[in-house]
PDB file of C-alpha atoms in Angstrom:
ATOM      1  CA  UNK C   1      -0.995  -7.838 -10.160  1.00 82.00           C
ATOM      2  CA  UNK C   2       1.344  -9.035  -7.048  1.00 90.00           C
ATOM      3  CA  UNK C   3       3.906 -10.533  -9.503  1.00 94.00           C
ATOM      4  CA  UNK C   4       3.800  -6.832 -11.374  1.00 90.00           C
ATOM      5  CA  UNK C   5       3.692  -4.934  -7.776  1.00 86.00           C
ATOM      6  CA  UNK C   6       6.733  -6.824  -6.638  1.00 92.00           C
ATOM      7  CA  UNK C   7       8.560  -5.572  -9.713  1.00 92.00           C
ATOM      8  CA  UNK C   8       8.110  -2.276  -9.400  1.00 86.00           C
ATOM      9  CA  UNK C   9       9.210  -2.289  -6.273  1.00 88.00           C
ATOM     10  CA  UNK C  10      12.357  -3.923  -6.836  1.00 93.00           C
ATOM     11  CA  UNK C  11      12.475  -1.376  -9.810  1.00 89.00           C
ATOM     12  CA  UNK C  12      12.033   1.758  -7.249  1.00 86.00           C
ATOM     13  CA  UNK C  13      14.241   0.088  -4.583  1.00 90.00           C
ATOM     14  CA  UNK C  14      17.275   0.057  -7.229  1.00 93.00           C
ATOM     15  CA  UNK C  15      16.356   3.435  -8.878  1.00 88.00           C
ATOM     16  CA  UNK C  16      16.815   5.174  -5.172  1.00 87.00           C
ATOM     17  CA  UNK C  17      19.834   3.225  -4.359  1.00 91.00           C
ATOM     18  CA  UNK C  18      21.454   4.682  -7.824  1.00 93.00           C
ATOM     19  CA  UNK C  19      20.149   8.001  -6.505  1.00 87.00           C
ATOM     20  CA  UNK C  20      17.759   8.463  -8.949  1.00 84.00           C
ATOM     21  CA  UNK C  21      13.941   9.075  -8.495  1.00 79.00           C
ATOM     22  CA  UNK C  22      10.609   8.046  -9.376  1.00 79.00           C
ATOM     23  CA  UNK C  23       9.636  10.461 -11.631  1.00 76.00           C
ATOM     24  CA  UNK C  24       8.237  10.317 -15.125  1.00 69.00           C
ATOM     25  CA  UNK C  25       7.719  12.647 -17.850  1.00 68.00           C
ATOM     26  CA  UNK C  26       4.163  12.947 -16.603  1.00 69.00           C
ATOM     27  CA  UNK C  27       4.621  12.968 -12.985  1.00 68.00           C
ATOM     28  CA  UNK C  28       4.615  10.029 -10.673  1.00 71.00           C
ATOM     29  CA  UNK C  29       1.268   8.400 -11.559  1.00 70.00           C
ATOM     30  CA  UNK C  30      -0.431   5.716  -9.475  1.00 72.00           C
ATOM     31  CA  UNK C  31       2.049   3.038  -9.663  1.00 71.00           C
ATOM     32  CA  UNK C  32       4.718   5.173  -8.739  1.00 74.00           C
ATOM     33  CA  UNK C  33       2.679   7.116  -5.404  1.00 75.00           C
ATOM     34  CA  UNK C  34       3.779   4.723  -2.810  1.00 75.00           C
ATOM     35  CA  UNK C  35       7.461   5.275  -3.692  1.00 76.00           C
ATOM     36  CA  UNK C  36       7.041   9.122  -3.536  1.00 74.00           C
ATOM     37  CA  UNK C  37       8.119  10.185  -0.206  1.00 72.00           C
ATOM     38  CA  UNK C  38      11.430   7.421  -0.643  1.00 75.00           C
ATOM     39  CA  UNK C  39      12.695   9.621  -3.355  1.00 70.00           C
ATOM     40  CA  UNK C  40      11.952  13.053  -2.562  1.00 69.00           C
ATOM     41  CA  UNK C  41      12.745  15.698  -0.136  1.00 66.00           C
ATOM     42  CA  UNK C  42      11.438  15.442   3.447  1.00 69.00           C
ATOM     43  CA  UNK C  43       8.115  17.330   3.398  1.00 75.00           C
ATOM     44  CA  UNK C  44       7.647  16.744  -0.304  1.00 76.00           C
ATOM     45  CA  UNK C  45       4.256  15.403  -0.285  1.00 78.00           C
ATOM     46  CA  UNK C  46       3.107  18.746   1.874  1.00 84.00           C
ATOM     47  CA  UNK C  47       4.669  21.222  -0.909  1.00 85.00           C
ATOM     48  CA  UNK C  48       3.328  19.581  -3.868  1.00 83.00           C
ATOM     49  CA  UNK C  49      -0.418  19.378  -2.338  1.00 85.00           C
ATOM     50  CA  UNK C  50       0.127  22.501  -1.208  1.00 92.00           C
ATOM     51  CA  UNK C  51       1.398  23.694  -5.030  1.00 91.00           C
ATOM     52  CA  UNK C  52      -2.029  21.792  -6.650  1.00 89.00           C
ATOM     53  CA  UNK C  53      -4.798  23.568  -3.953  1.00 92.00           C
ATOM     54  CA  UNK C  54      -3.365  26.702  -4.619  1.00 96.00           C
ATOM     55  CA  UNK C  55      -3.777  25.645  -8.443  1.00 94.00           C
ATOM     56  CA  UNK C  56      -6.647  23.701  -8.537  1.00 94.00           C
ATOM     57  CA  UNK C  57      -8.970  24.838  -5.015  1.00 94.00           C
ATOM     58  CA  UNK C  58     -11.566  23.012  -6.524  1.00 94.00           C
ATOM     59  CA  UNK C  59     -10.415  20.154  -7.458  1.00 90.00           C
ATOM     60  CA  UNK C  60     -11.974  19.501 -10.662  1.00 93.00           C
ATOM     61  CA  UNK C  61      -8.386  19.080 -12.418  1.00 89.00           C
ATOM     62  CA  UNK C  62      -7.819  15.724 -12.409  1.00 85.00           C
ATOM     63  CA  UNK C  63     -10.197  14.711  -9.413  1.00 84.00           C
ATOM     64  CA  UNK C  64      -8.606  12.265  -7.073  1.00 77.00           C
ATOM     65  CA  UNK C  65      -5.077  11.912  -7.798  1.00 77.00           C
ATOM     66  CA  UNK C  66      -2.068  13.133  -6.272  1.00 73.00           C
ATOM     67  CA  UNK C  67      -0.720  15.871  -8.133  1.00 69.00           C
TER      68      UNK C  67
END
């Protein structure tokens, strides 16, 4: 798993520095969460939690993961 961490990081690191992001079709998943806040707007992580507990207040869709 550290040989397939430090590749996605050097994936991420050269995805910002073309200016692109860390997006998928599906969102950012798990692999993709510590790279979030590197490729997004300041405050990014507040409006998209923000965005799911006024979607989800529960919490029951898709229990545990970031957005």
């Amino acid at each position: 798993m550290k040989r397939i961490d430090a590749a996605l990081d050097d994936l991420f690191r050269q995805v910002l520095a073309w200016g692109g992001v860390v997006t998928g079709e599906h969102g950012i998943g798990v692999a993709r969460l510590p790279w979030w806040e590197k490729g997004h707007f300041a405050g990014g992580t507040e409006v998209a939690v923000a965005f799911k507990r006024a979607v989800d207040p529960n919490g029951i869709l898709n229990p545990g993961k970031f957005v």
